[in-house]
Coordinates of C-alpha atoms in Angstrom, one line a residue:
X1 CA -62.7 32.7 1.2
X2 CA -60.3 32.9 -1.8
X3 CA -58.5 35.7 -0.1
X4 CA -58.2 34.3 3.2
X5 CA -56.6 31.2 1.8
X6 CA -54.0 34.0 -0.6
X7 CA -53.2 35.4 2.8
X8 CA -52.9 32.0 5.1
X9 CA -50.2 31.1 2.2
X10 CA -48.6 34.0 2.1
X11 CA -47.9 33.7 5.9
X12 CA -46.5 30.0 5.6
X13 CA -44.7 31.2 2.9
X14 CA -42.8 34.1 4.8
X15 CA -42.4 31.9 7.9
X16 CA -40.6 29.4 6.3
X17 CA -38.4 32.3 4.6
X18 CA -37.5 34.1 7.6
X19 CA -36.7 31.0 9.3
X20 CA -34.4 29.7 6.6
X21 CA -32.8 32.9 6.6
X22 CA -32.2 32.9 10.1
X23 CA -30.7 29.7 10.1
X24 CA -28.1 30.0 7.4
X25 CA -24.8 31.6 7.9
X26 CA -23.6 34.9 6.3
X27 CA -20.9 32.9 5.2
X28 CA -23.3 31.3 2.1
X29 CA -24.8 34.5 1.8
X30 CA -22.4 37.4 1.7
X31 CA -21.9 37.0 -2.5
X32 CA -25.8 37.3 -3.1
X33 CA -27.4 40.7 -3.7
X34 CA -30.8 41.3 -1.7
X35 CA -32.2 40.9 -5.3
X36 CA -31.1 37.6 -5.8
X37 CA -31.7 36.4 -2.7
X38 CA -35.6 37.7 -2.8
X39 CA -35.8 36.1 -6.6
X40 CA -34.3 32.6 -5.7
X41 CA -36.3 30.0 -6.7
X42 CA -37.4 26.0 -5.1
X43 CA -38.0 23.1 -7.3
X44 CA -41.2 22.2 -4.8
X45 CA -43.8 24.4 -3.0
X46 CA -44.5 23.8 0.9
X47 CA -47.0 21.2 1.1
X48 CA -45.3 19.0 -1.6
X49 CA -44.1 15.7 0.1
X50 CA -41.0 13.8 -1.0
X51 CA -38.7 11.3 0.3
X52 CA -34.7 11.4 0.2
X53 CA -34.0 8.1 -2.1
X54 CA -30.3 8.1 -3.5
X55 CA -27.9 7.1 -0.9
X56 CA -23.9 7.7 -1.0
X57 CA -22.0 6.3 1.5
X58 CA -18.0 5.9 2.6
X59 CA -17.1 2.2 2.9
X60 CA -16.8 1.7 6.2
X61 CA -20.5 3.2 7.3
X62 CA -23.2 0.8 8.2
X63 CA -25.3 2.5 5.5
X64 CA -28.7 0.3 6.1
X65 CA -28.7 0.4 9.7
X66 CA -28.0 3.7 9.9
X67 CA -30.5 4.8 7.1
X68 CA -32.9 3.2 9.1
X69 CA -32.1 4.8 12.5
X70 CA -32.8 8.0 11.0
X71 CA -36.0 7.3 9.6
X72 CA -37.3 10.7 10.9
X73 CA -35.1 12.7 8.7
X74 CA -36.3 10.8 5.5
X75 CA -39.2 12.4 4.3
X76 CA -39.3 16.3 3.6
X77 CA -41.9 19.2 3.3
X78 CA -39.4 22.1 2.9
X79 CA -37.4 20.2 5.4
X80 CA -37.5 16.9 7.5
X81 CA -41.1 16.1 8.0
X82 CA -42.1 13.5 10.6
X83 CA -46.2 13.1 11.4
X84 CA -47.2 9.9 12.0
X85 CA -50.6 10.9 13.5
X86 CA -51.3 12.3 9.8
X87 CA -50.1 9.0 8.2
X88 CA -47.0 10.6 7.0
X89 CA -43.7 8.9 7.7
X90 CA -41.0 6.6 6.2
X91 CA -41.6 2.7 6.8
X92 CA -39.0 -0.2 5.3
X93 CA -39.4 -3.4 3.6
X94 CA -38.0 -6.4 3.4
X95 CA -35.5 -7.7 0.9
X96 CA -33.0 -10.7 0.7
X97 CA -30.0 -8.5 0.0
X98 CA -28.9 -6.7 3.3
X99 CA -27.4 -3.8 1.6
X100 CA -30.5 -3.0 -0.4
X101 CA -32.5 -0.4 1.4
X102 CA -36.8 -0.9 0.1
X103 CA -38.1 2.4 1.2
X104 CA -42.0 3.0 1.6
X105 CA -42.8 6.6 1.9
X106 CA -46.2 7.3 3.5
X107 CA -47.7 10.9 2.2
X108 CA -50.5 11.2 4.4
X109 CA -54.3 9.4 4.3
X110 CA -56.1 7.9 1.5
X111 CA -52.3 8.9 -0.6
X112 CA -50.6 5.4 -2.4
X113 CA -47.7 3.9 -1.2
X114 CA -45.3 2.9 -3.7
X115 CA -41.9 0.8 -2.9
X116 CA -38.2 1.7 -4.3
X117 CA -35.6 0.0 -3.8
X118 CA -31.9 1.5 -3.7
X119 CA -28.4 0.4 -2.8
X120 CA -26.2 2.9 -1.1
X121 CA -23.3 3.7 -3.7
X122 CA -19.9 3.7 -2.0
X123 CA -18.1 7.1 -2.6
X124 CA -14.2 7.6 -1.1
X125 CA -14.4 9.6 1.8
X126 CA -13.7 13.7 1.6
X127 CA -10.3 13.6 3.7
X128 CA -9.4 9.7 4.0
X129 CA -10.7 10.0 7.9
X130 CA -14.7 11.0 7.9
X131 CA -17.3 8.3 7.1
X132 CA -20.7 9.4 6.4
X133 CA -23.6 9.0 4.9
X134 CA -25.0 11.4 2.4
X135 CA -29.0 11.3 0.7
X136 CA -30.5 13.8 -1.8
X137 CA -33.5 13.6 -4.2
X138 CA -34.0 15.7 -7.1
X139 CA -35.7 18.5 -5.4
X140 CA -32.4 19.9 -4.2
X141 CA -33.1 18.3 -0.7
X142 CA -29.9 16.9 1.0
X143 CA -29.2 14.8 4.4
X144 CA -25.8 14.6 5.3
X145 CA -25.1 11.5 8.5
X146 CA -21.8 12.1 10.5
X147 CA -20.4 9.7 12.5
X148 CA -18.8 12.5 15.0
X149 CA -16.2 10.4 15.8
X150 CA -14.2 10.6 12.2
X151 CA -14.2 14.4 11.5
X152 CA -14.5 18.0 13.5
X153 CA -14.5 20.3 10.6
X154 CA -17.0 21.8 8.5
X155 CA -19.6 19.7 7.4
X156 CA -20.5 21.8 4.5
X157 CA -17.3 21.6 2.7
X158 CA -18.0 17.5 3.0
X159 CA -21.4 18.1 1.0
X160 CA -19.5 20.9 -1.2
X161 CA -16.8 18.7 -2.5
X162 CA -19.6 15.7 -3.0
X163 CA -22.0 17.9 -5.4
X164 CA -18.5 19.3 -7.1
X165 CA -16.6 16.4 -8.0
X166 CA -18.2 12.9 -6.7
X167 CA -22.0 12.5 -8.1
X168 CA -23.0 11.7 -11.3
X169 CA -22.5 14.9 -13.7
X170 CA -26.1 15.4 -14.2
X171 CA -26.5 16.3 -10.2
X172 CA -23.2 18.4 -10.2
X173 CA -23.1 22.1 -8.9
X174 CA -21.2 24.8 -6.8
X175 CA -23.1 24.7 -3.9
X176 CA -21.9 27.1 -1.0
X177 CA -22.8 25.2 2.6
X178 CA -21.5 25.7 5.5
X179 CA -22.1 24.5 9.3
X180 CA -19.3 24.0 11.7
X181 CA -19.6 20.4 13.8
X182 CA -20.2 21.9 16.5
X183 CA -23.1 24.0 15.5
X184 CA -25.1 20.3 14.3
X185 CA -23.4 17.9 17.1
X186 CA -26.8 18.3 19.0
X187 CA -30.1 16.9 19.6
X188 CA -32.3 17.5 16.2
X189 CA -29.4 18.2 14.2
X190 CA -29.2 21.3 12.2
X191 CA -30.1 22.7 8.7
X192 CA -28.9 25.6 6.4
X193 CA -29.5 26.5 2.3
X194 CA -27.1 27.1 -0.7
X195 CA -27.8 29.1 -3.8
X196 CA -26.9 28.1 -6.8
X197 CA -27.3 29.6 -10.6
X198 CA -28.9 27.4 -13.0
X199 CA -29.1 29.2 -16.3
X200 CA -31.1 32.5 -15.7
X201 CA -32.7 31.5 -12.8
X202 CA -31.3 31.1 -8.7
X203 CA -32.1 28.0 -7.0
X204 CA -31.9 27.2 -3.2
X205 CA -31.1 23.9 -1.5
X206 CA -31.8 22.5 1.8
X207 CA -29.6 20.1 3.5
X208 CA -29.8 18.7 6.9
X209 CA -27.0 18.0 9.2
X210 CA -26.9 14.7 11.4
X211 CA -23.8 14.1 13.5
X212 CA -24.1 10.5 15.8
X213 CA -21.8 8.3 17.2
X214 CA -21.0 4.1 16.7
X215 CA -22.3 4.3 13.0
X216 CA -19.6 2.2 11.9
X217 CA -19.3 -1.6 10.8
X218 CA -16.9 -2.1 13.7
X219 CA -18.5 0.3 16.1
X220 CA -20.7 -1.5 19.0
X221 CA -24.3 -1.4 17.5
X222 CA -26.7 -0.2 20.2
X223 CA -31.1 0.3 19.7
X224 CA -31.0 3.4 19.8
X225 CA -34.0 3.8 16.8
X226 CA -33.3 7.3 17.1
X227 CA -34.0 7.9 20.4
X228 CA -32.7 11.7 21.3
X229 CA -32.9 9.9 25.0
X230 CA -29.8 8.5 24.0
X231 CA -27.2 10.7 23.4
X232 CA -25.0 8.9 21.6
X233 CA -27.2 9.8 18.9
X234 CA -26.5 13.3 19.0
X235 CA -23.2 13.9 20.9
X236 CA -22.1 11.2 22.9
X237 CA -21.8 9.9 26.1
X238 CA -20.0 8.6 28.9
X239 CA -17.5 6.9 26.6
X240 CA -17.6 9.5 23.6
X241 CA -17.7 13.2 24.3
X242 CA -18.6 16.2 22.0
X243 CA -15.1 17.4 21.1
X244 CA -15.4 20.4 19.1
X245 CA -11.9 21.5 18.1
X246 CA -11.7 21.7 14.3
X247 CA -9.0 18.9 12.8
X248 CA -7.6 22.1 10.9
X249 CA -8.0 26.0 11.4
X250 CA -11.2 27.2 9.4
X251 CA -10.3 31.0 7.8
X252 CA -13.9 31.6 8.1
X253 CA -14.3 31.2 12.3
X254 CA -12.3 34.8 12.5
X255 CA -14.6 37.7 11.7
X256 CA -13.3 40.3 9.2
X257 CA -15.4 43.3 8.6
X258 CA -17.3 42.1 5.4
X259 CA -18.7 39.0 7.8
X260 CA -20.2 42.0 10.3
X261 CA -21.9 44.0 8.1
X262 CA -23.2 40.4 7.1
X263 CA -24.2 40.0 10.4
X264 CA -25.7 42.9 10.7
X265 CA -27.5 42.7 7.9
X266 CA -29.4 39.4 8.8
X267 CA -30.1 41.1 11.8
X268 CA -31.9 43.6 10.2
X269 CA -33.2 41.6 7.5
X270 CA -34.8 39.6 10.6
X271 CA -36.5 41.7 12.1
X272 CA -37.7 43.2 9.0
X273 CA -39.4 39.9 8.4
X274 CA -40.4 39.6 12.1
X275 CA -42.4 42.6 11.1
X276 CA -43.9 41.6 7.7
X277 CA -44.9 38.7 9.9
X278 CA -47.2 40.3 12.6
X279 CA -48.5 42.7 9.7
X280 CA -49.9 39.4 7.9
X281 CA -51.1 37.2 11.4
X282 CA -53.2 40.9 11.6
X283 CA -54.5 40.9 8.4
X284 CA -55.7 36.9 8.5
X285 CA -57.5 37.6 11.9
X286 CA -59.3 40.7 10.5
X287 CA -60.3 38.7 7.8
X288 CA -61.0 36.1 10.1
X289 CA -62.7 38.0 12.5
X290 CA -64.6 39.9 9.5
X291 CA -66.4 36.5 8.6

């Protein structure tokens, strides 16, 4: 039994890798040696829940409402966790003050439920033009809400600049994101990871990338309770369209020849892990099949 269990968790654990991997462009990863990147660390294992509780927002975001809306990307197990058939999700309270956000995480059955309540800070915005929303929690787990309408660029050098030179000192770092609007203007969003050093060790964080549309004070407010029916919540509509032209040239959408041997090496790096994959789902069903 105990090495059925040493297997089972070694497969989560090089599922979630490989997909992580996959879904993070060579652009964060082309300065990390396969050493370092097989020796970064996470401040949580999969199977710890937590909820995203500080809140940073640009003045003229309706930061409750919209915190609220997307209620689904709130609590995280590695990444966004939603399971409300398993008593996990993220439910609200009530308070007198309208910009006070009471946030009651559920962790699953039998688990306490413990209220905190947080204001949204108001940050300037990156460029003057984009207003967002950004969450984090001290398990390097970020959640960065777009309203599509105010910026085109990348979204990672928003969530760069924020963890460079606008939160509190004790949360600052280098961190390396990058996802192009158009890549998270889309139903679900997207995610990617940055290393970072801290001390002698390599840590990885997680952020996930919203992009919707009337988020605003003085944008029309519409239900939408995130609906992905609606796809104004993801990229428009009738009356705003995706429009994916960068609002400046980005140096890193032309490929030079360090960004395809990048590429290539993911690929390869992918299927590797493809591999290492079916060689543990083997293993568990012999074991399985053994019993």
């Amino acid at each position: 039994m105990k090495n059925k269990k040493l297997f089972i968790s070694a497969f989560l654990v090089m599922l979630i890798a490989l997909i992580t991997f996959s879904s993070t462009s060579v652009y964060a990863e082309e300065d990390w040696t396969y050493e370092e990147r097989m020796n970064t660390k996470t401040k949580v294992d999969f199977g710890t829940y937590t909820s995203i509780d500080q809140f940073y927002t640009t003045p003229n975001m309706d930061a409750v409402r919209v915190i609220k809306q997307y209620y689904k990307d709130l609590l995280w197990n590695t990444g966004p966790w939603y399971e409300p058939d398993e008593d996990i999700y993220m439910a609200f309270g009530e308070y007198s003050d309208p910009d006070v956000l009471v946030l009651q995480p559920h962790y699953g059955y039998k688990q306490n439920v413990y209220s905190r309540m947080t204001r949204p800070k108001q940050i300037e915005s990156y460029d003057g033009k984009a207003e967002y929303i950004i969450g984090m929690n001290q398990y390097d787990q970020i959640l960065i809400i777009l309203d599509g309408s105010t910026f085109k660029g990348n979204l990672g050098d928003i969530v760069n600049d924020f963890f460079l030179n606008v939160v509190e000192e004790r949360y600052r770092v280098q961190h390396e994101f990058y996802c192009p609007y158009e890549s998270c203007a889309k139903e679900g969003g997207c995610m990617t990871i940055s290393r970072y050093r801290s001390g002698d060790d390599i840590y990885m964080a997680t952020c996930c990338y919203e992009v919707g549309f009337n988020l605003t004070k003085e944008s029309t407010q519409t239900p939408v309770d995130n609906n992905l029916e609606d796809p104004a919540i993801y990229g428009g509509n009738d009356e705003v369209q995706i429009d994916d032209t960068p609002t400046q040239p980005e140096s890193s959408d032309t490929f030079d020849g360090w960004q395809i041997v990048g590429i290539v090496a993911s690929s390869i790096a992918s299927i590797v892990g493809i591999y290492l994959i079916y060689l543990l789902g083997k293993k568990i069903y012999e074991i399985m099949k053994g019993n």
